[in-house]
Coordinates of C-alpha atoms in Angstrom, one line a residue:
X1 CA 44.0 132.9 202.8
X2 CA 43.4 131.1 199.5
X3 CA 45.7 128.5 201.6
X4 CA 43.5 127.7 204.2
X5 CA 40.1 127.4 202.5
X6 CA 42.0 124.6 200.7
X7 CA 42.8 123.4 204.1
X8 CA 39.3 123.5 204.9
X9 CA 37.9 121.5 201.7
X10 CA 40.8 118.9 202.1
X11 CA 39.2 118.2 205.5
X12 CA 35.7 118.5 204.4
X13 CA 35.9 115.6 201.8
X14 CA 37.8 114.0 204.8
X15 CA 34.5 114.0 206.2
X16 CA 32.8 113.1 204.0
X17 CA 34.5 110.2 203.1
X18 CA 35.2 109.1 206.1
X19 CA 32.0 108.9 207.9
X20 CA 32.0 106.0 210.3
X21 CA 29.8 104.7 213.6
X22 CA 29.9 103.3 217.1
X23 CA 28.3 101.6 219.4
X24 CA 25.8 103.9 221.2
X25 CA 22.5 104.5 224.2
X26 CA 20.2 103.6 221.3
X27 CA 22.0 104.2 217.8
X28 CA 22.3 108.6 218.7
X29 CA 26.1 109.5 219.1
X30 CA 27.1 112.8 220.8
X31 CA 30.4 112.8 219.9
X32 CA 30.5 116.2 218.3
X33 CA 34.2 117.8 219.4
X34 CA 37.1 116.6 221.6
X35 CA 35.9 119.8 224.1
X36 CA 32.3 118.1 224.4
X37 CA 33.4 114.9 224.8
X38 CA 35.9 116.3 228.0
X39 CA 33.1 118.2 229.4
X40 CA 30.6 115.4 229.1
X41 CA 28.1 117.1 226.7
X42 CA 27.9 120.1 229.3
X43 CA 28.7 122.9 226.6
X44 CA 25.0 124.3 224.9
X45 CA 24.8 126.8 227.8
X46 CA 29.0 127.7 227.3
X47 CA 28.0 127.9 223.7
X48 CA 31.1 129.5 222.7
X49 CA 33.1 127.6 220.4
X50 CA 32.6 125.9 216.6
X51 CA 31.0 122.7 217.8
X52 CA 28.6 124.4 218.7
X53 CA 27.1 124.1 216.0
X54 CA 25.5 120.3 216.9
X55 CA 23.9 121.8 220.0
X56 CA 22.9 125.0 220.4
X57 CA 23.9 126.9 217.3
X58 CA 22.7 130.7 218.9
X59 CA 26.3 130.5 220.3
X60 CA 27.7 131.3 216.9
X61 CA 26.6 134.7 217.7
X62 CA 29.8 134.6 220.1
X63 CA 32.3 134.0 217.7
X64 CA 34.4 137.0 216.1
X65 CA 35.5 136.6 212.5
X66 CA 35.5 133.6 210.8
X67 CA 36.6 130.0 212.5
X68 CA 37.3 126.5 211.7
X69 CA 37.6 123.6 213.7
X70 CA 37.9 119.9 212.8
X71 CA 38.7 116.2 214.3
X72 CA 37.4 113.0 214.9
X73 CA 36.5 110.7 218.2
X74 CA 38.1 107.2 218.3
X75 CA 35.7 105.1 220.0
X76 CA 37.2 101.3 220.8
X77 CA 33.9 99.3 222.6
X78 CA 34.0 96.1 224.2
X79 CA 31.4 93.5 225.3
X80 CA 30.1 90.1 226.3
X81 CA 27.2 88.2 226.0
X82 CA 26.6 85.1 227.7
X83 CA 24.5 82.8 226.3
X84 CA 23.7 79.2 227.5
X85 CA 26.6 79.2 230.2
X86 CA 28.9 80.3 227.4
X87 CA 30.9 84.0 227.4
X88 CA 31.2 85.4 223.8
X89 CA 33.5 88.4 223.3
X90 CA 32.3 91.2 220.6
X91 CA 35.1 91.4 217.8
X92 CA 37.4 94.1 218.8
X93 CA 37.2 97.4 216.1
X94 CA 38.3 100.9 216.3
X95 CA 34.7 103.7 215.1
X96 CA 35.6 107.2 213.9
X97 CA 33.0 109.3 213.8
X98 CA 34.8 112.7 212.3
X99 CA 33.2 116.5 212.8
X100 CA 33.9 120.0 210.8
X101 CA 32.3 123.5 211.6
X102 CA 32.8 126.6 209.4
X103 CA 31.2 129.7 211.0
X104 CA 31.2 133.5 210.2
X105 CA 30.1 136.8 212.0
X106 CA 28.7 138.8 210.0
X107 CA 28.3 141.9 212.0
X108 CA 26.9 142.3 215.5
X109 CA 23.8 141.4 215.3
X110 CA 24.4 137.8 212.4
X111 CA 26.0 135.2 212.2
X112 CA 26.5 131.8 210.2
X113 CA 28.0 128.4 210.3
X114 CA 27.8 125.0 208.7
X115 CA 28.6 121.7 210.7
X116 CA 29.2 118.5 209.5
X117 CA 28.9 115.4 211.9
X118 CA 27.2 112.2 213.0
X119 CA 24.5 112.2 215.2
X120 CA 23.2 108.6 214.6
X121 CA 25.7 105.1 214.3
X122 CA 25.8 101.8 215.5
X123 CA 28.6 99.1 215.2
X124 CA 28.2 95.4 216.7
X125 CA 29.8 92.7 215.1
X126 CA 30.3 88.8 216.3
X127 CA 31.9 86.0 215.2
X128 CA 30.1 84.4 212.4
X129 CA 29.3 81.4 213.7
X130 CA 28.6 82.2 217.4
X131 CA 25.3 81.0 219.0
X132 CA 23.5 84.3 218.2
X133 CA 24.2 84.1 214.8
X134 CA 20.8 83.7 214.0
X135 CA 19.6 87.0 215.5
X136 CA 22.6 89.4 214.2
X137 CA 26.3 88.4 213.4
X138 CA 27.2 92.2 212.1
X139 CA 25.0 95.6 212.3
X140 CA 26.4 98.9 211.0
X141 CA 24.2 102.1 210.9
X142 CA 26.4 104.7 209.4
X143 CA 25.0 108.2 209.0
X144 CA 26.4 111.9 208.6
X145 CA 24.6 115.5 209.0
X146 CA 25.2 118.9 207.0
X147 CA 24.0 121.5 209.2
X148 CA 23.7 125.1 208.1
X149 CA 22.1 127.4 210.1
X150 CA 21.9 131.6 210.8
X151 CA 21.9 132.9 214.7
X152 CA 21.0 136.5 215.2
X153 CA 21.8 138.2 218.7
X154 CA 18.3 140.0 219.1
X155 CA 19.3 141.9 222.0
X156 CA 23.2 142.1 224.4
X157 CA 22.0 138.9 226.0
X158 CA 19.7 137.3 223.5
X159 CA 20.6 135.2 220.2
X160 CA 18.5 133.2 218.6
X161 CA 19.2 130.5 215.5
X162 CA 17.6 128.4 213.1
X163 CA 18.9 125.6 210.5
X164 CA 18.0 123.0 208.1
X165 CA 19.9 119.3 208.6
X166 CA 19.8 116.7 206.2
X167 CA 20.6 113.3 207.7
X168 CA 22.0 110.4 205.3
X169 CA 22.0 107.0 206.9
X170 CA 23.2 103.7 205.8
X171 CA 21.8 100.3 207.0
X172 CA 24.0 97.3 206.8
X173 CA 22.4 94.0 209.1
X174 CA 23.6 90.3 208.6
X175 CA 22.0 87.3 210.4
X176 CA 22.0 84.0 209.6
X177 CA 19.3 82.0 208.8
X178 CA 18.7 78.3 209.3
X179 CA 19.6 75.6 209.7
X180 CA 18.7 74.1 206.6
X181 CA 19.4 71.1 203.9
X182 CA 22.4 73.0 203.2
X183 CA 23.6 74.3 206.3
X184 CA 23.4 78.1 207.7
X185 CA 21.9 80.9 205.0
X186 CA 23.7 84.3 205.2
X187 CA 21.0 87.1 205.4
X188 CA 22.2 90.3 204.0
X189 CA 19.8 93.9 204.4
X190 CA 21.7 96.9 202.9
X191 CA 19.9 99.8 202.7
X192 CA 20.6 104.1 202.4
X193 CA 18.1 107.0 202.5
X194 CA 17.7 110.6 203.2
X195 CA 15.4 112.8 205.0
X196 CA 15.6 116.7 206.9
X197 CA 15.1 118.5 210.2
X198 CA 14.6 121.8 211.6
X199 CA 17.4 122.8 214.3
X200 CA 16.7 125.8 216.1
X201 CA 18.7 127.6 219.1
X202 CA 18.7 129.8 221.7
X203 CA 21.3 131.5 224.1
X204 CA 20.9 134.1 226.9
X205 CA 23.4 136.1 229.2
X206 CA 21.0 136.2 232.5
X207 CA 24.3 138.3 234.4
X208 CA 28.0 138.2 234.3
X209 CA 28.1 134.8 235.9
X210 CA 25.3 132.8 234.5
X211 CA 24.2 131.4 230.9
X212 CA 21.7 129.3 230.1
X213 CA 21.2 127.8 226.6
X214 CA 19.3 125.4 224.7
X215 CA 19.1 123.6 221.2
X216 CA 16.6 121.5 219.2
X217 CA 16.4 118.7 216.3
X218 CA 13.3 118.0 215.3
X219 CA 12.3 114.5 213.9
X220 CA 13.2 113.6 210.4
X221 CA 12.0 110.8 208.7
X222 CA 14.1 108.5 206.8
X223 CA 12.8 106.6 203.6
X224 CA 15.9 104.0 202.8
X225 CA 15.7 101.6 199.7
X226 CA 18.6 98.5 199.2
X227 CA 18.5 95.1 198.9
X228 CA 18.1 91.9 200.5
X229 CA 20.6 89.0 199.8
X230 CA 21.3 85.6 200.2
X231 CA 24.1 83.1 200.5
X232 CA 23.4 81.0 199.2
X233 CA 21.3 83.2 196.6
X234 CA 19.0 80.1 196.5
X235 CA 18.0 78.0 199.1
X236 CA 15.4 75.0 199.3
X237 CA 14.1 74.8 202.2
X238 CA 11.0 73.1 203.7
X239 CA 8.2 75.4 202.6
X240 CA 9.4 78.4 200.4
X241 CA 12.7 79.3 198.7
X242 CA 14.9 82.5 199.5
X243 CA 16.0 84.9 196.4
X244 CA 18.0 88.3 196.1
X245 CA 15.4 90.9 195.7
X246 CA 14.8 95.0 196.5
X247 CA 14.2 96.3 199.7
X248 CA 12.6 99.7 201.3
X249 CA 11.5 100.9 204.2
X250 CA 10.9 104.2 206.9
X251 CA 12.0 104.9 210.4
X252 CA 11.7 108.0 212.3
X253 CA 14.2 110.0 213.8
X254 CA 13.8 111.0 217.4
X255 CA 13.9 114.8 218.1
X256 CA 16.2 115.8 220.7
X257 CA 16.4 119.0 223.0
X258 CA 19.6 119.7 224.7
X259 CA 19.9 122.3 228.0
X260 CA 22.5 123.7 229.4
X261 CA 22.6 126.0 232.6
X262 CA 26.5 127.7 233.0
X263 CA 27.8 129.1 236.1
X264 CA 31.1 131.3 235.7
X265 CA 32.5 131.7 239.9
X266 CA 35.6 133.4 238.1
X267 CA 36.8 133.8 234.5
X268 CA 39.0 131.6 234.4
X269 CA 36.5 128.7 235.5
X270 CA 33.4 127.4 234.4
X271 CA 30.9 124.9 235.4
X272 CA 27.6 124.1 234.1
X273 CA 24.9 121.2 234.3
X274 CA 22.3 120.0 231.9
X275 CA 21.0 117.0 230.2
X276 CA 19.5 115.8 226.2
X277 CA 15.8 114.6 226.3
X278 CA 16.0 111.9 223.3
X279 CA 12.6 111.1 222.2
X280 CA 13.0 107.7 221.1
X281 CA 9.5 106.4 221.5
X282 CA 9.2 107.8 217.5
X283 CA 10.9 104.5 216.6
X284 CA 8.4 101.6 217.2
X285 CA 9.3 99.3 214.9
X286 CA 11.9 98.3 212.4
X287 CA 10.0 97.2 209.2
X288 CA 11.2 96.4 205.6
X289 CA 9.2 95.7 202.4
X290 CA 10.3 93.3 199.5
X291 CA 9.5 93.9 196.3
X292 CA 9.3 89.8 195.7
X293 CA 8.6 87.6 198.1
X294 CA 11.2 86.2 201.0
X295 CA 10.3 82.7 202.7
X296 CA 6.7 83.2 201.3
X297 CA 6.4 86.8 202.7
X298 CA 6.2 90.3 201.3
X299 CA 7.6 92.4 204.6
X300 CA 9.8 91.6 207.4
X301 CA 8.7 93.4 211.0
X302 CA 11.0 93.7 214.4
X303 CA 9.0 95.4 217.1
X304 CA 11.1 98.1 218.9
X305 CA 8.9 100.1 220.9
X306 CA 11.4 102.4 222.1
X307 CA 11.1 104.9 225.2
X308 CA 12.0 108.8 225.3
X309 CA 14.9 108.8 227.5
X310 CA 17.2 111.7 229.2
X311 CA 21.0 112.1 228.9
X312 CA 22.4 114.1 232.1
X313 CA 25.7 115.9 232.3
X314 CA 28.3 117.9 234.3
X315 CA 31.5 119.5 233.2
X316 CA 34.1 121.7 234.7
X317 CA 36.9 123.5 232.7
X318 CA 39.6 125.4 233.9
X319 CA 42.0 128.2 232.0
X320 CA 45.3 127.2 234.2
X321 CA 47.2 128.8 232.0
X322 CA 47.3 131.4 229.0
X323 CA 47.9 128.8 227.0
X324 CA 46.6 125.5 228.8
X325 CA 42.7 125.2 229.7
X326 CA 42.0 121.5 232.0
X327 CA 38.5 119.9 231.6
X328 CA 36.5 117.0 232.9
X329 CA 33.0 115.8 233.1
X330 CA 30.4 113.1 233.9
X331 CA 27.7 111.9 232.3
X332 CA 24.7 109.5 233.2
X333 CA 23.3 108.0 230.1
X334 CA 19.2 106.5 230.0
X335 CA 18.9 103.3 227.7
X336 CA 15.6 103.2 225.8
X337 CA 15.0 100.1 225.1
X338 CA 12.3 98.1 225.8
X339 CA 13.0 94.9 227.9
X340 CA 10.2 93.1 226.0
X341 CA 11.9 93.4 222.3
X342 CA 15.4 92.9 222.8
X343 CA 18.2 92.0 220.5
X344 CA 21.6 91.4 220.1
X345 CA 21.7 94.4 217.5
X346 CA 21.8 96.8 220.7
X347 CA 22.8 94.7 223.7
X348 CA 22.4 97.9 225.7
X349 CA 21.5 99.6 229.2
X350 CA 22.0 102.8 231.0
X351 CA 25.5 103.7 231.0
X352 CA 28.1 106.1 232.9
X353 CA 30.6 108.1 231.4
X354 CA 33.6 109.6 232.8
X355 CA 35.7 112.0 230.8
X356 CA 38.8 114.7 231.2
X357 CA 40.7 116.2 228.5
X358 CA 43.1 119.4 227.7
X359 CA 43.3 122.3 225.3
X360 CA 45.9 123.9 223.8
X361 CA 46.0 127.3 222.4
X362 CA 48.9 129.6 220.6
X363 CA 48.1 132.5 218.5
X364 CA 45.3 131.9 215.9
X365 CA 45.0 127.9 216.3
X366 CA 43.5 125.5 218.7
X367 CA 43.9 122.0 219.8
X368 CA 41.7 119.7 222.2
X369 CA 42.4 116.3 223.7
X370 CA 40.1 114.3 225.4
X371 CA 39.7 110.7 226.9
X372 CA 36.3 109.0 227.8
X373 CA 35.7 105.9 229.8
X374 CA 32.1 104.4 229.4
X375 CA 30.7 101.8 231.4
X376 CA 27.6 100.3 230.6
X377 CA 25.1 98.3 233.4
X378 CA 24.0 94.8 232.6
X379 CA 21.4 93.9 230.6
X380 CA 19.4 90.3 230.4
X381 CA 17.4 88.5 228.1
X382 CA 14.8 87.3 230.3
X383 CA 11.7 88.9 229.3
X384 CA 12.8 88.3 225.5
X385 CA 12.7 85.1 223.5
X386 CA 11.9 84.5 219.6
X387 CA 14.3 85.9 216.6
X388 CA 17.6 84.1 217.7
X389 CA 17.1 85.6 221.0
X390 CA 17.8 83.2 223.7
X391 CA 15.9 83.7 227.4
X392 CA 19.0 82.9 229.5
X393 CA 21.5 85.3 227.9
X394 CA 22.7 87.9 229.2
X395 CA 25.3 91.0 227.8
X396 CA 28.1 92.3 230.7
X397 CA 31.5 93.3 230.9
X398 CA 30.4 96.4 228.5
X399 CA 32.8 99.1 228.8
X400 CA 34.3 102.0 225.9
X401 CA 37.2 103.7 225.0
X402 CA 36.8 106.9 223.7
X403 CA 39.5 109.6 222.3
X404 CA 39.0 112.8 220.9
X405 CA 40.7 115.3 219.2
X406 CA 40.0 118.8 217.5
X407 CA 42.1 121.6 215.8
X408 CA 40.4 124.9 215.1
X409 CA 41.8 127.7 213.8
X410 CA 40.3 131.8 213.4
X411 CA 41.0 133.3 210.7

């Protein structure tokens, strides 16, 4: 035993350390388990395994003794932009965005778990010199969860849960600014901060073939402070001079509620239906504030003006074997940005997601494979000029790779 929790805290700082994002509808990722990703999000009514956890933690309830369960998605996105008749190609990288859930039944009636993952990330990175540069040239928005919550099974078919998730995110932007006297100016914002939300859950057995399920995150606010840097650190330029200086700044969250509505025609199969309601229209703007001056002002301000959007899913799994369970799913993915403030930073649109995967189980342990193709519609610029944003560009070709795996193991 003593064996295994060292397993588990060898993994935890895994996770920890290792924290990492991807390109996303927004900046949200749902990337919580290998099984999810399979099933296309469709498992808050199924509710019945670790990864739970991220969406509807009443399902702990479900769980006998104490279980583990660990992995990571290997997302590998891809996109153009054209811009002025010429096709620019997104630098090629591999995100990781890892997840680890520890959960414990108590007795009949309680339950607890903790879960560790990223709900929030963004990676977009171009060459340094391409002919957006002065609008973004690299964007990272790294962020991580710890999620501990309690589910108690109020009655044989009704559990209930409730949690407290703090959300660290990191902010990492570079643009370039110019030109000037002395060429192109590398604009660095690097910022981290912290803030909470309330998760609750809820899970109920309406008859031997149906389940329906459901799980919330509120908003949380995030107060980040950083700095803002140049490179040159110093800069004449016509008017006003550019200087290193310290940086803060607020966004808000968006609260999410995730549904899920199970069907069991047999007990060796499964299918179930439901969706995520993202409320993105909490993030309006994107605004910083310097502590001295930058180009003769005290604040910078991108208008967002984000809309709440829903995420729609279907997944099917099927227990072929004692040992062998076969899973797919679909997903159809709302973009909520606003056509009127657009940027490079999220060159985004609704997308499509197609996904299948296996798992694997002998005696106490687990194992889950999954494989994910996303597509992503079109987007253009044409409502959207000012900021390095050019009118006549327009991102295509957008299209994701996404692995996943998970081990879990029941003590």
């Amino acid at each position: 035993m003593k064996r295994h929790f060292i397993s588990v805290a060898a993994v935890l700082m895994f996770v920890l350390a290792g924290i990492s994002s991807a390109s996303a509808s927004g900046f949200a990722l749902y990337e919580y388990s290998a099984r999810g990703n399979a099933l296309g999000g469709a498992v808050v009514g199924r509710a019945d395994d670790p990864a739970t956890l991220a969406t509807n933690p009443a399902g702990i309830t479900q769980l006998e003794g104490t279980q583990v369960a660990a992995g990571a998605s290997f997302i590998m996105p891809n996109m153009d932009v054209s811009l002025n008749g010429n096709q620019v190609h997104g630098q090629n990288n591999v995100w990781i965005p890892p997840h680890f859930y520890l959960t414990h039944k108590y007795n009949d009636k309680w339950a607890f778990g903790v879960g560790i993952y990223s709900r929030f990330g963004l990676g977009t990175e171009f060459d340094a010199d391409w002919a957006g540069r002065y609008n973004v040239t690299e964007a990272l928005i790294q962020s991580y969860s710890i999620n501990p919550n309690v589910a108690y099974k109020v009655t044989d078919k009704l559990s209930v849960s409730v949690g407290v998730e703090y959300i660290d995110v990191k902010l990492d932007i570079q643009k370039k600014l110019g030109p000037t006297a002395v060429g192109d100016i590398l604009g660095q914002t690097k910022a981290e901060g912290a803030g909470y939300a309330l998760t609750l859950g809820l899970l109920y057995q309406i008859n031997d073939q149906w389940k329906f399920g459901a799980g919330y995150h509120s908003q949380a606010e995030i107060n980040a402070h950083g700095e803002q840097s140049f490179n040159p650190n110093y800069a004449p330029l016509p008017s006003y001079k550019l200087q290193d200086t310290d940086v803060s700044g607020s966004v808000v969250l968006p609260d999410m509620l995730n549904l899920g509505l199970t069907y069991y025609p047999t007990k060796d199969l499964s299918i179930e239906v439901g969706g995520t309601l993202t409320r993105w229209s909490t993030y309006n703007e994107l605004r910083f504030e310097f502590d001295d001056p930058v180009g003769g002002k005290m604040s910078a301000t991108s208008v967002k003006d984000w809309k709440d959007v829903w995420r729609y899913n279907l997944g099917v799994e099927y227990k072929a074997l004692d040992w062998l369970t076969l899973r797919c799913g679909y997903t159809y993915d709302e973009s909520p940005l606003n056509s009127n403030h657009l940027d490079y930073l999220i060159p985004g649109n609704d997308r499509q997601l197609y996904s299948a995967g296996v798992g694997f189980n002998w005696q106490d342990w687990t194992l889950d494979l999954s494989y994910t193709y996303l597509w992503m519609k079109g987007r253009d610029y044409a409502d959207t000029s000012g900021g390095g944003v050019e009118s006549n560009s327009h991102a295509k070709n957008a299209r994701t790779d996404i692995y996943g795996i998970t081990v879990g193991y029941k003590f």
